[in-house]
Amino acid sequence: MSSETIASRPVYGSLAPVESNYHLFIADDHGGAAIVELAQHLSSDFWTNCEIIYINSQPNSASDHSDAIEALQCSKFYLGASIDAARGRISNSLNRAKMGTQIYLAGSEQLLNVSTMLVIEAGYDHRSVQTEQRGSLARRVQCVHCKGITPDVITQPTVCSHCGLLLLVRDHYSRRLAAFQGVNINAEYPDDIPETVEAFV
Amino acid sequence: MGMAPTSTVFRDETFRDDFTFKNSPETVLRAPFPFDQDEYMYSVNMELHEAGEKGTAFEKPFDVDEHYVAEMRDRALVLEEDPMRCQSLPHMTLAGWDTLELLMENLSESYPEWFVLTRDGNNWHWINRPLDIDQKFVFGDESTLPYGPMEYITRQVQGDFAILDERDDNLWMDAGMVTTQADWSLDFDIGMNFMEWHAPVPLAHEKGIFKRALKYLMSIQQGNPARRLNWTMTVNPRLDTSPENYHQWGVENTQVTADNVADKLFLRIELQTLWRLPRSNAILFPIRCYLLSMRDISTVPKWAKRFHRVLKTLPPQLSEYKGLDNYRQTAVDYLLQFDDGGETTLGTAPE
């Protein structure tokens, strides 16, 4: 994938905790494993100045790391049901964070994208945030025509959930919107309906 | 904004629906033809934006031509339907004032019969005769204008405008007025840096074009503007080929035939200029669009020959990216009759 990427598409790395007076982790599903793995290399003191927001969209599945994360006994822990449900909570934590707080994001591409948007809205530079992609590559897609955002897009092309146009999902990405761009795929030949394939899983 | 009746100078014409846009023979000859040789590939084709010869689009810093009033009317229509085509992030207001000043100063110096700027400290008086505007306002006080400063002045100047904020060794597109665009969305791209908003362009990244272009842009100093030309093609003289409305106009790309190609297909030239702004240190990036029909081009023998060869040899990725695949061959076939195979002279001038 990296050879096909384009410059507006975010690049994710792997989490590497740095010296800081406070650490804020935002993760979902398989991203929880990234935190649990980090814990194997960190002293238990690390978690005493640490907040974890963990979104567990499929409880009791292979992607559910909530018990292991709770067992780290970090100073503040929040378990959310979905990214949308946790948005206010994430923004609240970001807005309360003290200077020098280190932010870590781990999990699905949508979690990384939405959290980065909230981080920017809270006044941070997106480059000061560490990211690690784990799990779903489903995309948030903005329809360039009606401007509606369709979450959880796994197919190419995809139907805009707002205006119903059939969209080509591009790699062109807006950090401000936390969305990939969707453009009507059959505008030139309306009867030409391309085959739908699973492209972002 | 009042719209004066169009005069003999400014054509009464449309860029949508019945498409009555037409170039006079003089306007064809003064177009900034973008090809200086018989093949085209991306390059960092920047040069200083110095005053050019009389009778060219480079004669004045900001070119006002016979399409001025009609283009401004089209812009007003676009904004009425979709006000989001003009956006400015909160930190860009100062750059908006810089833009207003630069444009008012240059227009009033270049075309004193049409535009008059009178200043008494911060109390400014702006007269735009072609658009029937007479506005007194306080420079720096947004409440004294009907729109923000960037929107106010760019509703009165041909071409799109992006304003690029410089920070962290990059340029960030943080404001713009975009209604005559070659299929890109300000609403999507606003806030992106130079590399990000050019991300979808094929081939040029690999060639290092954007790295060198960015370096050049950031070196631009106040009083020394730069320019480059870019191009694509458009079916019908539609200024507003926006991605927002592509689901409506896209079908026109399939309607070019051998019978209608001469008057339905247009070379779309972008004269891009770059201006360092004094207070904000931002860069103003006007993108001025010129449309030449295939028939217009056929009236200039050198251009017809050259465009035939450029289109024929265009790399397929560029043809696809520019969206020319539906009609490129039809255009090549049409232009063939004007190409005797003889040599063309260097440079872009019509000869």
Coordinates of C-alpha atoms in Angstrom, one line a residue:
Chain A
M1 CA 0.0 0.0 0.0
S2 CA 2.8 2.5 0.9
S3 CA 4.0 2.5 -2.7
E4 CA 0.5 3.6 -3.9
T5 CA -0.1 6.2 -1.3
I6 CA -0.4 9.9 -2.1
A7 CA 0.9 12.9 -0.2
S8 CA -2.4 13.9 1.5
R9 CA -3.0 10.3 2.9
P10 CA -1.8 10.1 6.5
V11 CA 1.1 7.9 7.4
Y12 CA 0.9 6.0 10.7
G13 CA 3.8 4.8 12.8
S14 CA 4.1 2.8 16.0
L15 CA 3.7 4.1 19.5
A16 CA 6.9 4.9 21.4
P17 CA 6.2 6.6 24.8
V18 CA 8.3 9.6 25.6
E19 CA 9.2 11.4 28.8
S20 CA 6.1 13.5 29.8
N21 CA 4.2 14.6 32.9
Y22 CA 1.0 13.2 31.4
H23 CA 0.0 10.7 28.8
L24 CA -3.3 10.5 26.9
F25 CA -4.1 7.3 25.0
I26 CA -7.1 7.1 22.6
A27 CA -7.6 3.6 21.1
D28 CA -10.3 1.4 19.7
D29 CA -10.7 -2.4 19.4
H30 CA -7.4 -3.9 18.0
G31 CA -5.6 -0.7 19.0
G32 CA -6.0 -1.9 22.6
A33 CA -3.4 -4.6 21.9
A34 CA -0.8 -1.8 21.0
I35 CA -1.3 -0.4 24.5
V36 CA -1.1 -3.8 26.2
E37 CA 2.1 -4.6 24.3
L38 CA 3.6 -1.3 25.4
A39 CA 2.9 -2.2 29.0
Q40 CA 5.2 -5.1 28.8
H41 CA 8.1 -2.7 28.3
L42 CA 7.1 0.0 30.8
S43 CA 7.2 0.2 34.5
S44 CA 3.8 0.3 36.3
D45 CA 4.6 3.9 37.4
F46 CA 4.0 5.0 33.8
W47 CA 0.3 4.5 34.2
T48 CA -0.1 6.6 37.2
N49 CA 0.0 9.8 35.1
C50 CA -2.0 8.4 32.3
E51 CA -5.5 8.6 30.9
I52 CA -6.9 5.9 28.5
I53 CA -10.0 6.3 26.4
Y54 CA -10.7 2.9 24.9
I55 CA -13.5 2.3 22.5
N56 CA -14.7 -1.2 22.5
S57 CA -17.1 -1.6 19.6
Q58 CA -17.3 -5.4 19.7
P59 CA -17.3 -6.5 23.4
N60 CA -16.3 -10.1 24.1
S61 CA -14.7 -10.6 20.7
A62 CA -11.0 -11.0 19.7
S63 CA -10.7 -7.3 19.4
D64 CA -11.9 -6.7 23.0
H65 CA -8.8 -5.7 25.1
S66 CA -10.8 -3.8 27.7
D67 CA -10.0 -6.1 30.7
A68 CA -6.3 -6.0 30.0
I69 CA -6.3 -2.2 29.7
E70 CA -8.3 -1.7 32.8
A71 CA -5.9 -4.0 34.7
L72 CA -3.1 -1.4 33.9
Q73 CA -4.8 0.8 36.6
C74 CA -4.1 4.0 34.8
S75 CA -5.2 7.2 36.6
K76 CA -8.2 7.8 34.4
F77 CA -10.0 5.2 32.3
Y78 CA -13.0 5.6 30.0
L79 CA -14.7 2.8 28.1
G80 CA -16.7 4.0 25.1
A81 CA -19.1 2.2 22.8
S82 CA -18.3 3.9 19.5
I83 CA -16.1 6.7 18.1
D84 CA -19.2 8.9 17.7
A85 CA -20.4 8.2 21.2
A86 CA -17.0 9.1 22.6
R87 CA -16.4 12.2 20.6
G88 CA -17.5 14.6 23.3
R89 CA -15.5 12.8 25.9
I90 CA -12.3 12.8 23.8
S91 CA -12.7 16.6 23.1
N92 CA -13.2 17.1 26.8
S93 CA -10.0 15.3 27.7
L94 CA -8.1 17.1 25.0
N95 CA -9.3 20.5 26.2
R96 CA -8.5 19.8 29.8
A97 CA -5.0 18.4 29.0
K98 CA -2.1 20.3 30.5
M99 CA 0.8 21.7 28.6
G100 CA 3.2 18.9 27.7
T101 CA 0.7 16.1 27.6
Q102 CA 1.7 13.4 25.1
I103 CA -1.0 12.1 22.9
Y104 CA -1.1 8.5 21.5
L105 CA -3.7 7.1 19.1
A106 CA -4.0 3.5 18.2
G107 CA -6.6 1.5 16.3
S108 CA -8.8 1.7 13.2
E109 CA -8.1 4.2 10.6
Q110 CA -11.4 6.0 11.4
L111 CA -10.4 6.2 15.1
L112 CA -7.0 7.7 14.1
N113 CA -8.6 10.1 11.7
V114 CA -11.4 11.4 13.9
S115 CA -9.2 11.7 16.9
T116 CA -6.6 13.6 14.9
M117 CA -9.3 16.0 13.8
L118 CA -10.4 16.5 17.5
V119 CA -6.7 17.0 18.5
I120 CA -6.4 19.8 15.9
E121 CA -9.7 21.3 17.0
A122 CA -8.3 21.4 20.5
G123 CA -5.4 23.4 19.3
Y124 CA -2.6 20.8 19.0
D125 CA -0.3 20.3 16.0
H126 CA -1.2 17.0 14.4
R127 CA 2.5 16.2 14.1
S128 CA 2.9 16.1 17.9
V129 CA 0.6 13.1 18.1
Q130 CA 1.8 9.5 17.8
T131 CA -0.3 7.1 15.8
E132 CA -0.4 3.4 15.2
Q133 CA -2.9 1.7 12.9
R134 CA -4.4 -1.6 14.0
G135 CA -7.5 -3.3 12.7
S136 CA -10.1 -1.8 10.4
L137 CA -9.2 0.3 7.3
A138 CA -12.8 1.3 6.8
R139 CA -13.0 4.9 5.7
R140 CA -15.0 8.0 6.5
V141 CA -15.9 9.5 3.1
Q142 CA -17.0 13.0 2.3
C143 CA -19.3 13.2 -0.7
V144 CA -17.9 16.2 -2.6
H145 CA -21.4 16.8 -4.0
C146 CA -23.7 17.0 -1.0
K147 CA -20.9 17.3 1.6
G148 CA -22.4 14.5 3.7
I149 CA -19.9 12.2 5.5
T150 CA -20.5 8.4 5.2
P151 CA -18.7 6.4 7.9
D152 CA -17.6 2.8 7.8
V153 CA -17.0 2.6 4.1
I154 CA -15.4 -0.7 3.1
T155 CA -16.4 -0.9 -0.6
Q156 CA -15.2 0.7 -3.8
P157 CA -17.3 2.3 -5.2
T158 CA -19.7 3.2 -2.4
V159 CA -23.1 4.8 -2.1
C160 CA -23.3 8.2 -0.4
S161 CA -25.6 7.6 2.6
H162 CA -26.9 11.2 2.3
C163 CA -27.6 11.9 -1.4
G164 CA -27.4 8.4 -2.8
L165 CA -24.8 9.1 -5.6
L166 CA -22.4 6.3 -6.4
L167 CA -19.0 7.5 -5.3
L168 CA -15.4 6.6 -6.2
V169 CA -13.5 6.7 -2.9
R170 CA -10.2 8.5 -3.6
D171 CA -7.0 8.4 -1.5
H172 CA -7.2 12.2 -1.3
Y173 CA -7.7 12.9 2.3
S174 CA -8.6 16.0 4.4
R175 CA -7.3 16.1 8.0
R176 CA -9.7 19.0 8.8
L177 CA -12.7 16.9 7.8
A178 CA -11.2 13.5 8.9
A179 CA -12.5 12.2 5.6
F180 CA -11.4 10.7 2.2
Q181 CA -13.0 12.3 -0.8
G182 CA -15.8 10.7 -2.7
V183 CA -16.6 11.7 -6.3
N184 CA -19.5 10.5 -8.4
I185 CA -18.1 7.5 -10.4
N186 CA -20.6 7.4 -13.2
A187 CA -21.3 11.0 -13.9
E188 CA -20.1 10.7 -17.5
Y189 CA -21.8 7.4 -18.3
P190 CA -24.8 7.2 -15.8
D191 CA -25.7 3.6 -17.0
D192 CA -22.2 2.4 -16.4
I193 CA -22.3 0.8 -12.9
P194 CA -18.9 -0.6 -12.0
E195 CA -18.6 -3.8 -9.9
T196 CA -18.5 -3.2 -6.1
V197 CA -15.5 -4.7 -4.3
E198 CA -14.4 -4.8 -0.7
A199 CA -11.4 -2.4 -0.7
F200 CA -11.0 -1.1 2.8
V201 CA -11.0 -3.9 5.4
Chain B
M1 CA -23.7 44.4 -5.7
G2 CA -25.2 46.3 -8.6
M3 CA -24.4 45.0 -12.1
A4 CA -24.1 47.8 -14.7
P5 CA -25.4 47.1 -18.2
T6 CA -22.7 45.7 -20.3
S7 CA -20.9 48.1 -22.6
T8 CA -19.2 47.6 -25.9
V9 CA -16.0 46.8 -24.0
F10 CA -17.5 44.1 -21.9
R11 CA -19.4 41.3 -23.6
D12 CA -22.9 40.3 -22.4
E13 CA -22.5 36.5 -22.3
T14 CA -23.0 33.4 -20.2
F15 CA -20.7 30.5 -19.0
R16 CA -23.6 28.1 -18.3
D17 CA -27.0 27.1 -19.7
D18 CA -27.0 28.7 -23.2
F19 CA -23.2 29.3 -23.2
T20 CA -23.1 32.5 -25.2
F21 CA -19.4 33.1 -24.3
K22 CA -17.3 34.0 -27.3
N23 CA -13.8 35.5 -27.8
S24 CA -13.2 38.4 -30.1
P25 CA -10.3 37.9 -32.6
E26 CA -8.2 40.3 -30.5
T27 CA -8.8 38.3 -27.3
V28 CA -7.8 35.1 -29.0
L29 CA -4.4 36.6 -30.0
R30 CA -3.7 38.0 -26.6
A31 CA -4.3 34.7 -24.8
P32 CA -1.4 33.3 -22.8
F33 CA -0.9 30.2 -25.0
P34 CA 0.8 27.7 -22.7
F35 CA 2.9 25.5 -25.0
D36 CA 6.4 26.7 -25.9
Q37 CA 7.3 23.5 -27.7
D38 CA 5.5 20.6 -29.5
E39 CA 5.4 18.3 -26.5
Y40 CA 4.2 18.8 -23.0
M41 CA 5.4 17.5 -19.7
Y42 CA 5.3 19.0 -16.2
S43 CA 8.1 21.3 -15.3
V44 CA 8.7 24.1 -12.7
N45 CA 7.9 26.6 -15.4
M46 CA 8.1 29.6 -13.2
E47 CA 9.2 33.1 -14.3
L48 CA 9.1 36.6 -12.9
H49 CA 5.7 38.2 -13.5
E50 CA 7.1 41.2 -15.3
A51 CA 5.0 43.5 -17.4
G52 CA 4.7 41.9 -20.8
E53 CA 4.2 43.4 -24.3
K54 CA 1.2 45.5 -25.1
G55 CA -1.6 43.3 -26.5
T56 CA -0.7 40.3 -24.3
A57 CA -2.4 39.0 -21.2
F58 CA 0.8 39.9 -19.3
E59 CA 0.6 43.6 -20.1
K60 CA -0.9 44.5 -16.7
P61 CA -0.3 42.7 -13.3
F62 CA -3.9 41.7 -13.2
D63 CA -5.5 41.3 -16.6
V64 CA -9.0 42.6 -17.1
D65 CA -10.5 41.7 -20.5
E66 CA -13.8 41.7 -22.4
H67 CA -15.2 38.9 -20.3
Y68 CA -14.8 40.8 -17.0
V69 CA -18.4 41.7 -16.2
A70 CA -19.9 38.4 -17.4
E71 CA -17.3 36.4 -15.3
M72 CA -18.2 38.4 -12.2
R73 CA -21.9 37.8 -12.8
D74 CA -21.1 34.0 -13.1
R75 CA -19.1 34.1 -9.8
A76 CA -22.1 35.8 -8.0
L77 CA -24.4 33.0 -9.3
V78 CA -22.0 30.3 -8.0
L79 CA -21.7 31.9 -4.6
E80 CA -25.5 32.3 -4.4
E81 CA -25.9 28.6 -4.9
D82 CA -22.9 27.6 -2.8
P83 CA -21.3 30.2 -0.5
M84 CA -18.8 27.6 0.7
R85 CA -16.8 28.3 -2.5
C86 CA -15.3 31.2 -0.6
Q87 CA -13.7 30.3 2.7
S88 CA -11.1 31.8 5.0
L89 CA -9.8 30.2 8.1
P90 CA -9.9 32.5 11.1
H91 CA -6.2 33.5 11.1
M92 CA -6.4 34.7 7.5
T93 CA -8.3 38.0 7.8
L94 CA -5.1 40.1 7.7
A95 CA -4.1 38.3 4.5
G96 CA -7.5 39.2 3.2
W97 CA -6.8 42.9 3.8
D98 CA -3.4 42.5 2.1
T99 CA -5.2 41.0 -0.9
L100 CA -7.8 43.8 -1.1
E101 CA -5.1 46.4 -1.0
L102 CA -2.9 44.7 -3.6
L103 CA -5.8 44.3 -6.0
M104 CA -7.3 47.7 -5.5
E105 CA -3.9 49.4 -6.0
N106 CA -3.1 47.5 -9.1
L107 CA -6.5 47.7 -10.8
S108 CA -6.7 51.5 -10.2
E109 CA -3.2 52.0 -11.5
S110 CA -3.6 49.7 -14.6
Y111 CA -7.2 50.8 -15.5
P112 CA -7.8 54.3 -14.1
E113 CA -10.8 54.7 -16.5
W114 CA -12.6 51.8 -14.7
F115 CA -11.3 51.7 -11.1
V116 CA -10.5 54.5 -8.7
L117 CA -9.0 54.2 -5.2
T118 CA -8.8 57.2 -3.0
R119 CA -7.2 56.9 0.5
D120 CA -7.3 59.2 3.5
G121 CA -5.5 57.3 6.2
N122 CA -7.7 54.3 6.8
N123 CA -10.7 55.9 5.1
W124 CA -10.8 54.4 1.7
H125 CA -13.1 55.1 -1.3
W126 CA -13.3 52.5 -4.0
I127 CA -15.1 53.0 -7.3
N128 CA -15.6 50.1 -9.8
R129 CA -17.3 51.6 -12.8
P130 CA -17.9 48.4 -14.9
L131 CA -19.7 46.8 -11.9
D132 CA -21.3 50.0 -10.8
I133 CA -19.8 49.9 -7.3
D134 CA -19.1 52.9 -5.1
Q135 CA -17.9 51.9 -1.6
K136 CA -16.5 53.9 1.2
F137 CA -15.0 51.8 4.0
V138 CA -12.4 51.8 6.8
F139 CA -9.4 49.7 5.9
G140 CA -9.0 47.0 8.6
D141 CA -12.6 47.3 9.8
E142 CA -14.6 44.4 8.4
S143 CA -17.9 45.8 9.6
T144 CA -17.6 48.6 7.0
L145 CA -17.7 46.2 4.0
P146 CA -20.6 43.9 2.9
Y147 CA -18.3 40.9 2.9
G148 CA -15.0 40.0 4.4
P149 CA -12.1 41.7 2.7
M150 CA -11.0 38.8 0.5
E151 CA -14.5 37.9 -0.6
Y152 CA -15.3 41.6 -1.2
I153 CA -12.5 42.2 -3.6
T154 CA -12.4 38.8 -5.3
R155 CA -16.0 39.2 -6.3
Q156 CA -14.6 42.0 -8.4
V157 CA -11.5 40.4 -10.0
Q158 CA -11.4 37.7 -12.7
G159 CA -9.9 34.3 -11.8
D160 CA -9.8 32.2 -8.7
F161 CA -7.7 33.1 -5.6
A162 CA -6.0 31.0 -3.0
I163 CA -4.2 32.5 -0.1
L164 CA -1.3 30.5 1.2
D165 CA 0.0 30.9 4.8
E166 CA 3.7 30.3 5.3
R167 CA 4.8 28.4 8.4
D168 CA 6.9 25.3 9.3
D169 CA 8.7 25.4 5.9
N170 CA 5.5 24.9 4.0
L171 CA 2.6 26.7 2.4
W172 CA -0.9 26.1 3.8
M173 CA -4.0 26.9 1.7
D174 CA -6.0 28.6 4.4
A175 CA -8.3 30.9 2.4
G176 CA -9.7 31.1 -1.1
M177 CA -12.3 32.2 -3.6
V178 CA -12.8 29.3 -6.0
T179 CA -15.5 29.4 -8.7
T180 CA -13.7 28.9 -12.0
Q181 CA -11.7 25.9 -11.0
A182 CA -10.4 22.9 -13.0
D183 CA -12.1 20.3 -10.9
W184 CA -10.7 20.8 -7.4
S185 CA -12.6 21.5 -4.2
L186 CA -11.6 24.4 -1.9
D187 CA -14.0 23.1 0.7
F188 CA -12.1 19.8 0.8
D189 CA -8.5 21.1 0.3
I190 CA -8.7 24.2 2.7
G191 CA -6.1 23.8 5.5
M192 CA -3.9 21.4 3.5
N193 CA -0.2 22.1 2.8
F194 CA 1.3 22.4 -0.6
M195 CA 2.2 18.7 -1.0
E196 CA -1.2 17.6 0.3
W197 CA -3.4 19.6 -2.0
H198 CA -1.3 18.5 -5.0
A199 CA -1.4 14.9 -3.9
P200 CA -3.7 13.7 -6.6
V201 CA -1.5 15.0 -9.5
P202 CA 0.3 12.1 -11.2
L203 CA 3.9 11.9 -12.2
A204 CA 4.9 15.4 -10.9
H205 CA 5.7 14.2 -7.4
E206 CA 8.0 11.5 -8.7
K207 CA 9.8 14.1 -10.8
G208 CA 10.4 16.3 -7.7
I209 CA 8.4 19.0 -9.3
F210 CA 6.5 20.0 -6.2
K211 CA 9.5 20.1 -3.9
R212 CA 11.3 22.5 -6.3
A213 CA 8.1 24.5 -6.9
L214 CA 7.5 24.9 -3.1
K215 CA 11.1 26.1 -2.6
Y216 CA 10.6 28.6 -5.4
L217 CA 7.3 29.8 -4.0
M218 CA 8.7 30.3 -0.5
S219 CA 11.5 32.5 -1.9
I220 CA 9.1 34.9 -3.6
Q221 CA 9.5 38.4 -2.2
Q222 CA 7.2 41.4 -2.0
G223 CA 7.4 43.4 -5.2
N224 CA 8.7 40.5 -7.2
P225 CA 5.7 38.4 -8.2
A226 CA 6.1 35.2 -10.2
R227 CA 4.0 33.4 -12.8
R228 CA 3.5 30.1 -14.5
L229 CA 1.0 28.6 -16.9
N230 CA -1.0 25.5 -16.6
W231 CA -3.8 24.0 -18.8
T232 CA -6.5 21.5 -19.2
M233 CA -9.6 21.2 -21.5
T234 CA -13.2 21.9 -20.9
V235 CA -16.4 20.9 -22.8
N236 CA -18.5 24.0 -23.3
P237 CA -17.3 27.4 -22.0
R238 CA -18.1 26.5 -18.4
L239 CA -16.1 28.4 -15.9
D240 CA -17.4 26.6 -12.9
T241 CA -16.2 23.0 -13.6
S242 CA -16.3 22.2 -9.9
P243 CA -16.2 18.7 -8.4
E244 CA -19.2 19.8 -6.4
N245 CA -21.3 19.9 -9.5
Y246 CA -19.4 17.2 -11.5
H247 CA -22.4 14.9 -11.3
Q248 CA -24.3 17.5 -13.3
W249 CA -21.7 18.6 -15.9
G250 CA -19.6 15.4 -16.2
V251 CA -21.9 14.0 -18.8
E252 CA -21.0 16.9 -21.2
N253 CA -17.5 15.3 -21.4
T254 CA -19.1 12.6 -23.6
Q255 CA -20.9 14.9 -26.0
V256 CA -18.0 16.1 -28.2
T257 CA -18.3 14.9 -31.8
A258 CA -16.5 15.6 -35.0
D259 CA -19.4 17.9 -36.0
N260 CA -19.3 20.0 -32.8
V261 CA -15.7 19.8 -31.6
A262 CA -14.7 23.2 -33.1
D263 CA -17.1 25.2 -31.0
K264 CA -17.8 22.8 -28.1
L265 CA -14.3 21.9 -26.9
F266 CA -12.0 24.5 -25.2
L267 CA -8.4 24.7 -24.2
R268 CA -8.5 26.0 -20.7
I269 CA -5.5 28.0 -19.8
E270 CA -4.6 29.0 -16.3
L271 CA -2.3 32.0 -15.7
Q272 CA -1.1 31.5 -12.2
T273 CA 0.6 34.3 -10.5
L274 CA 2.2 34.5 -7.0
W275 CA 2.4 37.5 -4.8
R276 CA 4.0 37.9 -1.4
L277 CA 1.7 39.9 0.8
P278 CA 3.2 42.7 3.0
R279 CA 1.5 42.4 6.5
S280 CA 0.6 38.7 6.7
N281 CA 3.7 37.4 4.8
A282 CA 1.2 35.0 3.1
I283 CA 1.3 34.4 -0.7
L284 CA -1.6 35.4 -2.9
F285 CA -2.1 32.8 -5.6
P286 CA -4.5 34.0 -8.3
I287 CA -5.5 31.4 -10.9
R288 CA -6.8 33.2 -14.0
C289 CA -8.7 31.1 -16.5
Y290 CA -8.7 31.7 -20.3
L291 CA -10.9 29.7 -22.6
L292 CA -10.0 29.2 -26.3
S293 CA -12.3 27.1 -28.5
M294 CA -10.8 24.7 -31.0
R295 CA -12.0 27.1 -33.7
D296 CA -10.3 30.0 -31.9
I297 CA -7.0 28.0 -31.9
S298 CA -7.4 27.1 -35.6
T299 CA -7.3 30.8 -36.5
V300 CA -3.6 30.9 -35.3
P301 CA -1.6 28.6 -37.5
K302 CA 1.3 28.0 -35.1
W303 CA -0.9 27.3 -32.2
A304 CA -3.1 24.9 -34.1
K305 CA -0.1 22.9 -35.3
R306 CA 1.5 22.9 -31.9
F307 CA -1.6 22.0 -29.9
H308 CA -2.2 19.1 -32.4
R309 CA 1.2 17.7 -31.6
V310 CA 0.9 18.3 -27.8
L311 CA -2.4 16.5 -27.6
K312 CA -1.2 13.7 -29.9
T313 CA 1.9 13.0 -27.8
L314 CA 0.4 13.6 -24.3
P315 CA 1.4 10.9 -21.8
P316 CA -1.7 8.7 -21.1
Q317 CA -1.6 9.4 -17.3
L318 CA -1.8 13.1 -17.9
S319 CA -4.6 12.7 -20.3
E320 CA -6.5 10.6 -17.8
Y321 CA -5.8 12.9 -14.9
K322 CA -6.8 16.0 -16.9
G323 CA -10.0 14.1 -17.9
L324 CA -9.3 14.4 -21.6
D325 CA -9.8 10.7 -22.6
N326 CA -13.4 11.1 -23.8
Y327 CA -12.5 13.6 -26.5
R328 CA -8.8 13.8 -27.0
Q329 CA -8.8 11.8 -30.2
T330 CA -11.7 13.8 -31.6
A331 CA -9.6 17.0 -31.0
V332 CA -6.5 15.5 -32.5
D333 CA -8.5 14.5 -35.6
Y334 CA -9.9 18.0 -35.9
L335 CA -6.6 19.8 -35.5
L336 CA -4.8 17.5 -38.0
Q337 CA -6.1 19.6 -40.9
F338 CA -4.2 22.6 -39.6
D339 CA -0.9 20.7 -39.2
D340 CA 1.2 20.6 -42.4
G341 CA 4.0 18.9 -40.5
G342 CA 6.3 21.9 -40.8
E343 CA 8.5 23.2 -38.0
T344 CA 7.1 25.6 -35.5
T345 CA 9.1 28.5 -34.0
L346 CA 10.1 28.4 -30.4
G347 CA 8.1 30.3 -27.8
T348 CA 4.4 30.8 -27.2
A349 CA 3.8 33.9 -29.3
P350 CA 1.3 33.5 -32.2
E351 CA 4.1 34.7 -34.7

